Structure formats: C-alpha cells, structure tokens
PDB file of C-alpha atoms in Angstrom:
ATOM      1  CA  UNK E  13       0.000   0.000   0.000  1.00 69.00           C
ATOM      2  CA  UNK E  14       1.008   3.598  -0.601  1.00 78.00           C
ATOM      3  CA  UNK E  15       0.405   6.244   2.058  1.00 81.00           C
ATOM      4  CA  UNK E  16      -1.994   8.938   0.816  1.00 89.00           C
ATOM      5  CA  UNK E  17      -0.076  12.076   1.719  1.00 86.00           C
ATOM      6  CA  UNK E  18      -2.955  14.539   1.488  1.00 93.00           C
ATOM      7  CA  UNK E  19      -6.126  12.743   2.613  1.00 96.00           C
ATOM      8  CA  UNK E  20      -9.485  14.463   2.631  1.00 97.00           C
ATOM      9  CA  UNK E  21     -10.483  15.349   6.187  1.00 98.00           C
ATOM     10  CA  UNK E  22     -13.888  15.755   7.761  1.00 98.00           C
ATOM     11  CA  UNK E  23     -13.959  17.885  10.880  1.00 96.00           C
ATOM     12  CA  UNK E  24     -10.157  17.707  10.967  1.00 96.00           C
ATOM     13  CA  UNK E  25     -10.171  13.893  11.121  1.00 97.00           C
ATOM     14  CA  UNK E  26      -8.866  11.344   8.646  1.00 96.00           C
ATOM     15  CA  UNK E  27     -11.306   8.616   7.649  1.00 97.00           C
ATOM     16  CA  UNK E  28     -11.949   5.776   5.253  1.00 97.00           C
ATOM     17  CA  UNK E  29     -15.128   4.180   3.929  1.00 98.00           C
ATOM     18  CA  UNK E  30     -16.190   0.547   3.894  1.00 98.00           C
ATOM     19  CA  UNK E  31     -18.360  -0.053   0.826  1.00 98.00           C
ATOM     20  CA  UNK E  32     -20.099  -3.271  -0.120  1.00 98.00           C
ATOM     21  CA  UNK E  33     -20.174  -4.853  -3.578  1.00 97.00           C
ATOM     22  CA  UNK E  34     -22.454  -7.753  -4.494  1.00 95.00           C
ATOM     23  CA  UNK E  35     -21.142 -10.243  -7.044  1.00 91.00           C
ATOM     24  CA  UNK E  36     -23.750 -12.764  -8.154  1.00 87.00           C
ATOM     25  CA  UNK E  37     -22.452 -15.977  -9.708  1.00 74.00           C
ATOM     26  CA  UNK E  38     -21.556 -16.037 -13.349  1.00 70.00           C
ATOM     27  CA  UNK E  39     -19.363 -18.476 -15.199  1.00 62.00           C
ATOM     28  CA  UNK E  40     -16.387 -18.483 -17.508  1.00 57.00           C
ATOM     29  CA  UNK E  41     -18.785 -19.306 -20.332  1.00 55.00           C
ATOM     30  CA  UNK E  42     -21.514 -17.047 -21.652  1.00 59.00           C
ATOM     31  CA  UNK E  43     -22.805 -15.811 -18.284  1.00 68.00           C
ATOM     32  CA  UNK E  44     -20.880 -12.848 -16.812  1.00 73.00           C
ATOM     33  CA  UNK E  45     -21.319 -12.092 -13.104  1.00 82.00           C
ATOM     34  CA  UNK E  46     -23.794  -9.518 -11.896  1.00 86.00           C
ATOM     35  CA  UNK E  47     -22.125  -6.683  -9.955  1.00 92.00           C
ATOM     36  CA  UNK E  48     -23.996  -4.197  -7.751  1.00 95.00           C
ATOM     37  CA  UNK E  49     -22.538  -1.438  -5.554  1.00 97.00           C
ATOM     38  CA  UNK E  50     -24.408  -0.642  -2.344  1.00 98.00           C
ATOM     39  CA  UNK E  51     -24.986   3.049  -1.653  1.00 98.00           C
ATOM     40  CA  UNK E  52     -24.853   2.507   2.096  1.00 98.00           C
ATOM     41  CA  UNK E  53     -21.748   1.591   4.015  1.00 98.00           C
ATOM     42  CA  UNK E  54     -19.648   2.720   6.953  1.00 98.00           C
ATOM     43  CA  UNK E  55     -17.293   5.649   7.475  1.00 98.00           C
ATOM     44  CA  UNK E  56     -14.554   4.927  10.035  1.00 97.00           C
ATOM     45  CA  UNK E  57     -12.699   7.853  11.607  1.00 97.00           C
ATOM     46  CA  UNK E  58      -9.428   8.354  13.379  1.00 96.00           C
ATOM     47  CA  UNK E  59      -9.741   9.407  16.992  1.00 96.00           C
ATOM     48  CA  UNK E  60      -6.987  12.044  16.943  1.00 94.00           C
ATOM     49  CA  UNK E  61      -6.816  15.205  14.847  1.00 94.00           C
ATOM     50  CA  UNK E  62      -4.807  14.706  11.674  1.00 92.00           C
ATOM     51  CA  UNK E  63      -1.450  16.429  11.207  1.00 89.00           C
ATOM     52  CA  UNK E  64       0.755  16.018   8.160  1.00 89.00           C
ATOM     53  CA  UNK E  65       3.189  13.226   9.009  1.00 84.00           C
ATOM     54  CA  UNK E  66       6.659  14.073  10.228  1.00 84.00           C
ATOM     55  CA  UNK E  67       9.230  12.477  12.487  1.00 82.00           C
ATOM     56  CA  UNK E  68       7.635  13.994  15.584  1.00 82.00           C
ATOM     57  CA  UNK E  69       4.068  12.753  15.069  1.00 80.00           C
ATOM     58  CA  UNK E  70       4.346   9.500  13.131  1.00 73.00           C
ATOM     59  CA  UNK E  71       3.902   7.566  16.376  1.00 75.00           C
ATOM     60  CA  UNK E  72       0.442   9.131  16.794  1.00 80.00           C
ATOM     61  CA  UNK E  73      -1.043   6.201  14.933  1.00 86.00           C
ATOM     62  CA  UNK E  74      -4.657   7.032  15.821  1.00 89.00           C
ATOM     63  CA  UNK E  75      -4.341  10.240  13.841  1.00 90.00           C
ATOM     64  CA  UNK E  76      -2.985   8.458  10.750  1.00 87.00           C
ATOM     65  CA  UNK E  77      -4.502   4.954  10.721  1.00 89.00           C
ATOM     66  CA  UNK E  78      -8.245   4.657  10.217  1.00 93.00           C
ATOM     67  CA  UNK E  79      -8.500   0.992  11.282  1.00 92.00           C
ATOM     68  CA  UNK E  80     -11.583   0.458  13.440  1.00 91.00           C
ATOM     69  CA  UNK E  81      -9.836  -2.399  15.280  1.00 88.00           C
ATOM     70  CA  UNK E  82      -7.224   0.127  16.438  1.00 90.00           C
ATOM     71  CA  UNK E  83      -9.299   3.222  17.115  1.00 91.00           C
ATOM     72  CA  UNK E  84     -12.036   1.432  19.055  1.00 90.00           C
ATOM     73  CA  UNK E  85      -9.484   0.961  21.849  1.00 87.00           C
ATOM     74  CA  UNK E  86      -8.957   4.697  22.230  1.00 88.00           C
ATOM     75  CA  UNK E  87     -10.632   6.578  25.078  1.00 87.00           C
ATOM     76  CA  UNK E  88     -11.435   9.222  22.467  1.00 93.00           C
ATOM     77  CA  UNK E  89     -13.507   6.797  20.401  1.00 93.00           C
ATOM     78  CA  UNK E  90     -17.018   8.216  20.097  1.00 94.00           C
ATOM     79  CA  UNK E  91     -19.687   5.542  19.972  1.00 93.00           C
ATOM     80  CA  UNK E  92     -22.723   6.115  17.809  1.00 93.00           C
ATOM     81  CA  UNK E  93     -26.074   6.901  19.400  1.00 92.00           C
ATOM     82  CA  UNK E  94     -28.788   4.343  19.991  1.00 89.00           C
ATOM     83  CA  UNK E  95     -31.637   6.079  18.171  1.00 96.00           C
ATOM     84  CA  UNK E  96     -32.310   6.390  14.438  1.00 97.00           C
ATOM     85  CA  UNK E  97     -32.178  10.181  14.717  1.00 96.00           C
ATOM     86  CA  UNK E  98     -28.718  10.048  16.278  1.00 96.00           C
ATOM     87  CA  UNK E  99     -27.399   7.516  13.776  1.00 97.00           C
ATOM     88  CA  UNK E 100     -28.710   9.099  10.567  1.00 97.00           C
ATOM     89  CA  UNK E 101     -28.787  12.752  11.614  1.00 97.00           C
ATOM     90  CA  UNK E 102     -26.335  15.161   9.991  1.00 96.00           C
ATOM     91  CA  UNK E 103     -25.106  16.125  13.487  1.00 97.00           C
ATOM     92  CA  UNK E 104     -23.622  12.635  13.947  1.00 97.00           C
ATOM     93  CA  UNK E 105     -19.955  13.006  14.991  1.00 97.00           C
ATOM     94  CA  UNK E 106     -19.319   9.411  16.049  1.00 97.00           C
ATOM     95  CA  UNK E 107     -16.141   7.586  15.119  1.00 97.00           C
ATOM     96  CA  UNK E 108     -18.157   5.141  12.997  1.00 97.00           C
ATOM     97  CA  UNK E 109     -21.157   6.473  11.119  1.00 97.00           C
ATOM     98  CA  UNK E 110     -23.252   5.599   8.047  1.00 98.00           C
ATOM     99  CA  UNK E 111     -21.600   6.298   4.699  1.00 98.00           C
ATOM    100  CA  UNK E 112     -24.586   8.327   3.499  1.00 98.00           C
ATOM    101  CA  UNK E 113     -24.316  10.594   6.542  1.00 98.00           C
ATOM    102  CA  UNK E 114     -20.589  11.079   5.930  1.00 98.00           C
ATOM    103  CA  UNK E 115     -21.183  11.997   2.287  1.00 98.00           C
ATOM    104  CA  UNK E 116     -23.805  14.604   3.207  1.00 98.00           C
ATOM    105  CA  UNK E 117     -21.406  16.061   5.764  1.00 98.00           C
ATOM    106  CA  UNK E 118     -18.642  16.228   3.151  1.00 98.00           C
ATOM    107  CA  UNK E 119     -20.976  18.074   0.772  1.00 98.00           C
ATOM    108  CA  UNK E 120     -21.733  20.510   3.598  1.00 98.00           C
ATOM    109  CA  UNK E 121     -18.067  21.117   4.479  1.00 98.00           C
ATOM    110  CA  UNK E 122     -16.837  21.174   0.866  1.00 98.00           C
ATOM    111  CA  UNK E 123     -19.272  22.971  -1.437  1.00 97.00           C
ATOM    112  CA  UNK E 124     -17.732  21.458  -4.607  1.00 97.00           C
ATOM    113  CA  UNK E 125     -17.893  17.847  -3.391  1.00 98.00           C
ATOM    114  CA  UNK E 126     -20.201  15.829  -5.671  1.00 98.00           C
ATOM    115  CA  UNK E 127     -21.760  12.740  -4.090  1.00 98.00           C
ATOM    116  CA  UNK E 128     -22.793  11.142  -7.391  1.00 98.00           C
ATOM    117  CA  UNK E 129     -19.338  11.727  -8.861  1.00 98.00           C
ATOM    118  CA  UNK E 130     -17.948   9.877  -5.828  1.00 98.00           C
ATOM    119  CA  UNK E 131     -20.193   6.874  -6.483  1.00 98.00           C
ATOM    120  CA  UNK E 132     -19.172   6.930 -10.157  1.00 97.00           C
ATOM    121  CA  UNK E 133     -15.497   6.792  -9.186  1.00 98.00           C
ATOM    122  CA  UNK E 134     -16.093   3.835  -6.886  1.00 98.00           C
ATOM    123  CA  UNK E 135     -18.056   2.087  -9.656  1.00 96.00           C
ATOM    124  CA  UNK E 136     -14.965   2.283 -11.869  1.00 95.00           C
ATOM    125  CA  UNK E 137     -12.764   0.968  -9.053  1.00 96.00           C
ATOM    126  CA  UNK E 138     -15.121  -1.975  -8.479  1.00 95.00           C
ATOM    127  CA  UNK E 139     -15.347  -2.680 -12.209  1.00 92.00           C
ATOM    128  CA  UNK E 140     -11.581  -2.790 -12.694  1.00 90.00           C
ATOM    129  CA  UNK E 141     -10.881  -4.734  -9.517  1.00 92.00           C
ATOM    130  CA  UNK E 142     -13.467  -7.404 -10.199  1.00 89.00           C
ATOM    131  CA  UNK E 143     -12.443  -7.717 -13.842  1.00 83.00           C
ATOM    132  CA  UNK E 144      -9.015  -8.715 -12.552  1.00 82.00           C
ATOM    133  CA  UNK E 145     -10.426 -11.009  -9.846  1.00 83.00           C
ATOM    134  CA  UNK E 146     -13.271 -12.624 -11.788  1.00 76.00           C
ATOM    135  CA  UNK E 147     -11.304 -15.264 -13.751  1.00 72.00           C
ATOM    136  CA  UNK E 148     -10.022 -16.731 -10.494  1.00 73.00           C
ATOM    137  CA  UNK E 149     -13.325 -16.337  -8.674  1.00 73.00           C
ATOM    138  CA  UNK E 150     -15.225 -18.006 -11.494  1.00 67.00           C
ATOM    139  CA  UNK E 151     -12.700 -20.682 -12.426  1.00 64.00           C
ATOM    140  CA  UNK E 152     -14.617 -23.256 -10.354  1.00 57.00           C
ATOM    141  CA  UNK E 153     -17.678 -22.708 -12.567  1.00 54.00           C
ATOM    142  CA  UNK E 154     -16.090 -24.400 -15.576  1.00 51.00           C
ATOM    143  CA  UNK E 155     -18.117 -27.562 -15.043  1.00 49.00           C
ATOM    144  CA  UNK E 156     -21.018 -28.214 -17.386  1.00 47.00           C
ATOM    145  CA  UNK E 157     -23.446 -28.046 -14.477  1.00 48.00           C
ATOM    146  CA  UNK E 158     -22.500 -24.469 -13.758  1.00 43.00           C
ATOM    147  CA  UNK E 159     -22.503 -23.482 -17.412  1.00 43.00           C
ATOM    148  CA  UNK E 160     -26.031 -24.843 -17.775  1.00 45.00           C
ATOM    149  CA  UNK E 161     -27.581 -23.122 -14.780  1.00 48.00           C
ATOM    150  CA  UNK E 162     -25.634 -19.847 -14.942  1.00 48.00           C
ATOM    151  CA  UNK E 163     -25.564 -17.775 -11.747  1.00 51.00           C
ATOM    152  CA  UNK E 164     -25.528 -20.181  -8.834  1.00 62.00           C
ATOM    153  CA  UNK E 165     -23.742 -18.312  -6.063  1.00 79.00           C
ATOM    154  CA  UNK E 166     -23.104 -14.852  -4.712  1.00 87.00           C
ATOM    155  CA  UNK E 167     -20.556 -13.055  -2.585  1.00 90.00           C
ATOM    156  CA  UNK E 168     -20.333  -9.725  -0.767  1.00 95.00           C
ATOM    157  CA  UNK E 169     -16.968  -7.947  -0.968  1.00 96.00           C
ATOM    158  CA  UNK E 170     -15.872  -5.117   1.282  1.00 97.00           C
ATOM    159  CA  UNK E 171     -14.096  -2.323  -0.606  1.00 98.00           C
ATOM    160  CA  UNK E 172     -12.157   0.098   1.604  1.00 98.00           C
ATOM    161  CA  UNK E 173     -11.964   3.531  -0.004  1.00 98.00           C
ATOM    162  CA  UNK E 174     -10.144   6.737   0.927  1.00 98.00           C
ATOM    163  CA  UNK E 175     -10.359  10.171  -0.682  1.00 98.00           C
ATOM    164  CA  UNK E 176      -7.598  12.689  -1.177  1.00 97.00           C
ATOM    165  CA  UNK E 177      -7.991  16.453  -1.045  1.00 97.00           C
ATOM    166  CA  UNK E 178      -8.882  16.516  -4.750  1.00 97.00           C
ATOM    167  CA  UNK E 179     -11.750  14.052  -4.064  1.00 98.00           C
ATOM    168  CA  UNK E 180      -9.974  11.269  -5.929  1.00 97.00           C
ATOM    169  CA  UNK E 181     -11.000   7.851  -4.638  1.00 98.00           C
ATOM    170  CA  UNK E 182      -8.263   5.332  -3.771  1.00 97.00           C
ATOM    171  CA  UNK E 183      -8.764   1.632  -3.121  1.00 97.00           C
ATOM    172  CA  UNK E 184      -7.046   0.602   0.102  1.00 96.00           C
ATOM    173  CA  UNK E 185      -7.986  -3.077   0.015  1.00 95.00           C
ATOM    174  CA  UNK E 186     -10.699  -5.557  -0.906  1.00 96.00           C
ATOM    175  CA  UNK E 187     -12.037  -7.788   1.854  1.00 95.00           C
ATOM    176  CA  UNK E 188     -13.048 -11.247   0.706  1.00 92.00           C
ATOM    177  CA  UNK E 189     -15.225 -11.764   3.796  1.00 92.00           C
ATOM    178  CA  UNK E 190     -16.182  -8.387   5.309  1.00 96.00           C
ATOM    179  CA  UNK E 191     -17.418  -8.431   8.882  1.00 94.00           C
ATOM    180  CA  UNK E 192     -21.187  -8.610   9.356  1.00 95.00           C
ATOM    181  CA  UNK E 193     -20.832  -8.252  13.118  1.00 93.00           C
ATOM    182  CA  UNK E 194     -23.319  -5.853  14.735  1.00 94.00           C
ATOM    183  CA  UNK E 195     -21.728  -5.925  18.177  1.00 91.00           C
ATOM    184  CA  UNK E 196     -19.541  -3.295  19.836  1.00 91.00           C
ATOM    185  CA  UNK E 197     -17.508  -3.253  23.033  1.00 87.00           C
ATOM    186  CA  UNK E 198     -17.660  -0.397  25.529  1.00 86.00           C
ATOM    187  CA  UNK E 199     -15.388   0.154  28.537  1.00 84.00           C
ATOM    188  CA  UNK E 200     -16.875  -0.269  31.987  1.00 83.00           C
ATOM    189  CA  UNK E 201     -17.488   3.100  33.613  1.00 72.00           C
ATOM    190  CA  UNK E 202     -17.583   3.901  37.327  1.00 47.00           C
ATOM    191  CA  UNK E 203     -21.332   3.341  37.531  1.00 48.00           C
ATOM    192  CA  UNK E 204     -21.019  -0.215  36.239  1.00 51.00           C
ATOM    193  CA  UNK E 205     -17.968  -1.582  37.993  1.00 50.00           C
ATOM    194  CA  UNK E 206     -18.162  -5.135  39.305  1.00 48.00           C
ATOM    195  CA  UNK E 207     -20.383  -5.198  42.369  1.00 43.00           C
ATOM    196  CA  UNK E 208     -22.217  -2.030  41.317  1.00 41.00           C
ATOM    197  CA  UNK E 209     -24.251  -3.496  38.507  1.00 40.00           C
ATOM    198  CA  UNK E 210     -27.979  -3.119  38.676  1.00 39.00           C
ATOM    199  CA  UNK E 211     -29.052  -1.541  35.429  1.00 43.00           C
ATOM    200  CA  UNK E 212     -32.052  -2.771  33.501  1.00 44.00           C
ATOM    201  CA  UNK E 213     -29.825  -3.311  30.448  1.00 50.00           C
ATOM    202  CA  UNK E 214     -28.916  -7.001  30.497  1.00 49.00           C
ATOM    203  CA  UNK E 215     -26.179  -6.494  27.909  1.00 53.00           C
ATOM    204  CA  UNK E 216     -24.496  -3.966  30.177  1.00 54.00           C
ATOM    205  CA  UNK E 217     -24.714  -6.247  33.197  1.00 61.00           C
ATOM    206  CA  UNK E 218     -22.503  -8.851  31.500  1.00 79.00           C
ATOM    207  CA  UNK E 219     -18.852  -7.943  31.947  1.00 87.00           C
ATOM    208  CA  UNK E 220     -16.388  -9.340  29.440  1.00 89.00           C
ATOM    209  CA  UNK E 221     -12.634  -9.815  29.179  1.00 84.00           C
ATOM    210  CA  UNK E 222     -12.369 -10.861  25.537  1.00 86.00           C
ATOM    211  CA  UNK E 223      -9.730  -9.495  23.146  1.00 79.00           C
ATOM    212  CA  UNK E 224     -11.974  -6.720  21.793  1.00 81.00           C
ATOM    213  CA  UNK E 225     -10.588  -4.356  24.446  1.00 79.00           C
ATOM    214  CA  UNK E 226      -7.622  -4.481  26.796  1.00 78.00           C
ATOM    215  CA  UNK E 227      -9.697  -3.567  29.845  1.00 81.00           C
ATOM    216  CA  UNK E 228     -12.866  -5.082  31.256  1.00 87.00           C
ATOM    217  CA  UNK E 229     -15.794  -4.099  29.060  1.00 87.00           C
ATOM    218  CA  UNK E 230     -19.344  -4.929  28.085  1.00 86.00           C
ATOM    219  CA  UNK E 231     -21.028  -5.528  24.737  1.00 89.00           C
ATOM    220  CA  UNK E 232     -24.089  -4.061  23.117  1.00 90.00           C
ATOM    221  CA  UNK E 233     -25.696  -4.121  19.687  1.00 93.00           C
ATOM    222  CA  UNK E 234     -24.311  -1.302  17.566  1.00 95.00           C
ATOM    223  CA  UNK E 235     -27.266   0.414  15.899  1.00 96.00           C
ATOM    224  CA  UNK E 236     -25.096   1.923  13.140  1.00 97.00           C
ATOM    225  CA  UNK E 237     -23.773  -1.549  12.244  1.00 97.00           C
ATOM    226  CA  UNK E 238     -27.192  -3.152  12.529  1.00 97.00           C
ATOM    227  CA  UNK E 239     -28.944  -0.626  10.290  1.00 97.00           C
ATOM    228  CA  UNK E 240     -26.153  -0.322   7.736  1.00 97.00           C
ATOM    229  CA  UNK E 241     -25.465  -4.029   7.324  1.00 97.00           C
ATOM    230  CA  UNK E 242     -29.148  -4.971   7.416  1.00 97.00           C
ATOM    231  CA  UNK E 243     -29.893  -2.509   4.600  1.00 96.00           C
ATOM    232  CA  UNK E 244     -26.965  -3.887   2.620  1.00 97.00           C
ATOM    233  CA  UNK E 245     -28.042  -7.525   3.012  1.00 97.00           C
ATOM    234  CA  UNK E 246     -31.743  -6.824   2.415  1.00 97.00           C
ATOM    235  CA  UNK E 247     -30.881  -5.078  -0.844  1.00 96.00           C
ATOM    236  CA  UNK E 248     -28.593  -7.926  -1.854  1.00 96.00           C
ATOM    237  CA  UNK E 249     -31.336 -10.521  -1.302  1.00 95.00           C
ATOM    238  CA  UNK E 250     -33.825  -8.373  -3.219  1.00 95.00           C
ATOM    239  CA  UNK E 251     -31.417  -8.258  -6.160  1.00 93.00           C
ATOM    240  CA  UNK E 252     -30.887 -12.025  -5.996  1.00 91.00           C
ATOM    241  CA  UNK E 253     -34.631 -12.671  -5.873  1.00 92.00           C
ATOM    242  CA  UNK E 254     -35.178 -10.490  -8.935  1.00 92.00           C
ATOM    243  CA  UNK E 255     -32.353 -12.310 -10.687  1.00 87.00           C
ATOM    244  CA  UNK E 256     -33.961 -15.638  -9.811  1.00 85.00           C
ATOM    245  CA  UNK E 257     -37.200 -14.402 -11.358  1.00 89.00           C
ATOM    246  CA  UNK E 258     -35.370 -13.715 -14.606  1.00 87.00           C
ATOM    247  CA  UNK E 259     -35.445  -9.913 -14.461  1.00 89.00           C
ATOM    248  CA  UNK E 260     -32.552  -7.474 -14.350  1.00 88.00           C
ATOM    249  CA  UNK E 261     -32.192  -6.404 -10.705  1.00 90.00           C
ATOM    250  CA  UNK E 262     -33.293  -2.874  -9.847  1.00 93.00           C
ATOM    251  CA  UNK E 263     -32.830  -2.204  -6.127  1.00 94.00           C
ATOM    252  CA  UNK E 264     -33.140   1.309  -4.731  1.00 92.00           C
ATOM    253  CA  UNK E 265     -30.069   1.097  -2.526  1.00 94.00           C
ATOM    254  CA  UNK E 266     -27.799  -0.519  -5.143  1.00 97.00           C
ATOM    255  CA  UNK E 267     -26.039   0.812  -8.240  1.00 97.00           C
ATOM    256  CA  UNK E 268     -25.399  -1.552 -11.182  1.00 94.00           C
ATOM    257  CA  UNK E 269     -21.739  -1.890 -12.138  1.00 94.00           C
ATOM    258  CA  UNK E 270     -21.333  -2.803 -15.847  1.00 87.00           C
ATOM    259  CA  UNK E 271     -19.136  -5.829 -16.307  1.00 77.00           C
ATOM    260  CA  UNK E 272     -17.601  -4.926 -19.629  1.00 68.00           C
ATOM    261  CA  UNK E 273     -14.081  -3.873 -18.724  1.00 62.00           C
ATOM    262  CA  UNK E 274     -11.491  -4.565 -21.431  1.00 69.00           C
ATOM    263  CA  UNK E 275      -9.384  -6.619 -18.986  1.00 68.00           C
ATOM    264  CA  UNK E 276     -12.052  -9.309 -18.604  1.00 67.00           C
ATOM    265  CA  UNK E 277     -11.783 -11.004 -22.051  1.00 70.00           C
ATOM    266  CA  UNK E 278      -7.988 -11.065 -21.900  1.00 73.00           C
ATOM    267  CA  UNK E 279      -7.830 -12.490 -18.385  1.00 69.00           C
ATOM    268  CA  UNK E 280     -10.590 -14.993 -19.163  1.00 68.00           C
ATOM    269  CA  UNK E 281      -8.552 -16.339 -22.092  1.00 73.00           C
ATOM    270  CA  UNK E 282      -5.425 -16.550 -19.959  1.00 73.00           C
ATOM    271  CA  UNK E 283      -7.340 -18.401 -17.241  1.00 67.00           C
ATOM    272  CA  UNK E 284      -8.701 -20.836 -19.848  1.00 71.00           C
ATOM    273  CA  UNK E 285      -5.171 -21.596 -21.066  1.00 74.00           C
ATOM    274  CA  UNK E 286      -3.987 -22.059 -17.484  1.00 69.00           C
ATOM    275  CA  UNK E 287      -6.904 -24.393 -16.713  1.00 68.00           C
ATOM    276  CA  UNK E 288      -6.305 -26.548 -19.783  1.00 73.00           C
ATOM    277  CA  UNK E 289      -2.616 -26.866 -18.965  1.00 74.00           C
ATOM    278  CA  UNK E 290      -3.521 -28.447 -15.632  1.00 61.00           C
TER     279      UNK E 290
END
C-alpha cells in the first residue's frame, strides 16, 4: 500500500469508507457475473486530529490509521447513538457512522464535493478490480453443471476507499469476507464496575474480558452496524430474488456496475489456457 499524503479530512479527522459490492455468480462461459454497488456503508474515523506526518508525530497512529480495530481501543472513540435520529442525523460526529451521513457532511463542508461523482469513481474501481479477480473467482464454474444453470452463487466484498484532497478515490484493500458483526464493546465506567451493577440493560450487566478491548468491558448491539449491514443484506437478497425471477435487478439502494471492462476477455482467455494446462 502507498500512504496517501494529502487525505481528505472531515472535521479535521482522517477517515476511510467501507463499501459493499455484491457479485452474483456467473461463469467463464456465456454468463458474466452480476455486480452491484451498495450506496450505504460505513465511514470509520481516526480518533486524533490529523497532522501532516513528520518524524515527531508519526507515532500518533490514531491520527494516521483509520483501522476500526485500532481506534475502538482509544478513550477518544465516540460511539454512535442508539436512536435512528442520532445515527442518521447530519449532526452525527461518532467515530463510525453511516456512509450516506458522511457523504452529506462532506458536501456541507466542501461545497464542490459531488456525491454522485464519488459513487461513479467507486463504480470504476469496483469494475476494474473485479475484472481482474473474476477469472479466479469463477474458475470453479467451468463444469457443465455451472454453465447450464448460470448464476448459482453470490458473494459480498468489502471495498475500503479513501479520498484525497482533490476528491480522488483510492482503493485501500478488498475484503473477501467483510465483517457482518453488529456488536460493539464499551469500557466499563464507574457506575457499572463489578459489584455495582444493577441496570435494567442485560447487555451492560454482563462484563467481558475478551480481546476486543484491553480492559474489562461490556457488549451491546451497535445500531449503526445493525442498520447499515441490514440494509446492505436486504438489498442484496432483493437483487438475488429479482435475478432468480429472470429480471434485471433494480434495487433502490444498489447501483449496477457494468461488467464490460477490457481486462475481462484477456484475463478470461489466460485463465482458460492455465486451466487446460492443468
């Protein structure tokens, strides 16, 4: 990976975006895979104000690295609210918030930021990435059974995207199995130390010492994860149902990604040669 030297900031914080891409079946024969980009996702923020990297601040990793697994351990991590208004309101300043909220906030902070242009850029990234990956992903569908029935399987990929100050989208990585977890860990505060529990929240009454946090903590359902990932999966199943019915999927929360990149035919031929050679 290459460090993006001038990342786009929101409220002075560096962030990245987890976006979900549905790939439905396909084969190396006449049936290309269906690709759909979900409009909803997650924006994950650093917990320290960003400063251009130098020898004096490079150790401030929570101002440079957007990894949720790292920042959730910070005492500056701001958990999302537990109401729909808090989660999807434009005043949301949590360290993990819905992608659509983040995009509206960017358009508010930067008057020339174009949300649809952003989605278009990510469409191109998904198209190119999956054109490269598809021959390997679909190589198992060479059997006659798969060629006869066409699209038989689907997969959700997690694309991690970051923007620079010119609004150019960069692909950080593609996750083959993105987390669908809707749980979050919170540190135990003074009111809920062992021996002082008595809240009506059963989740909070269960103390935990798992690896999610270094200190004793408790778990609760994260509403931002629940709503975001539920919307993503519901849309994916709607698209698959429409596909099963023999119609081209049209789901409100998903954007079709055309699978006609020039790399696909070349890589498909190379994969065919490789497969025949054993």
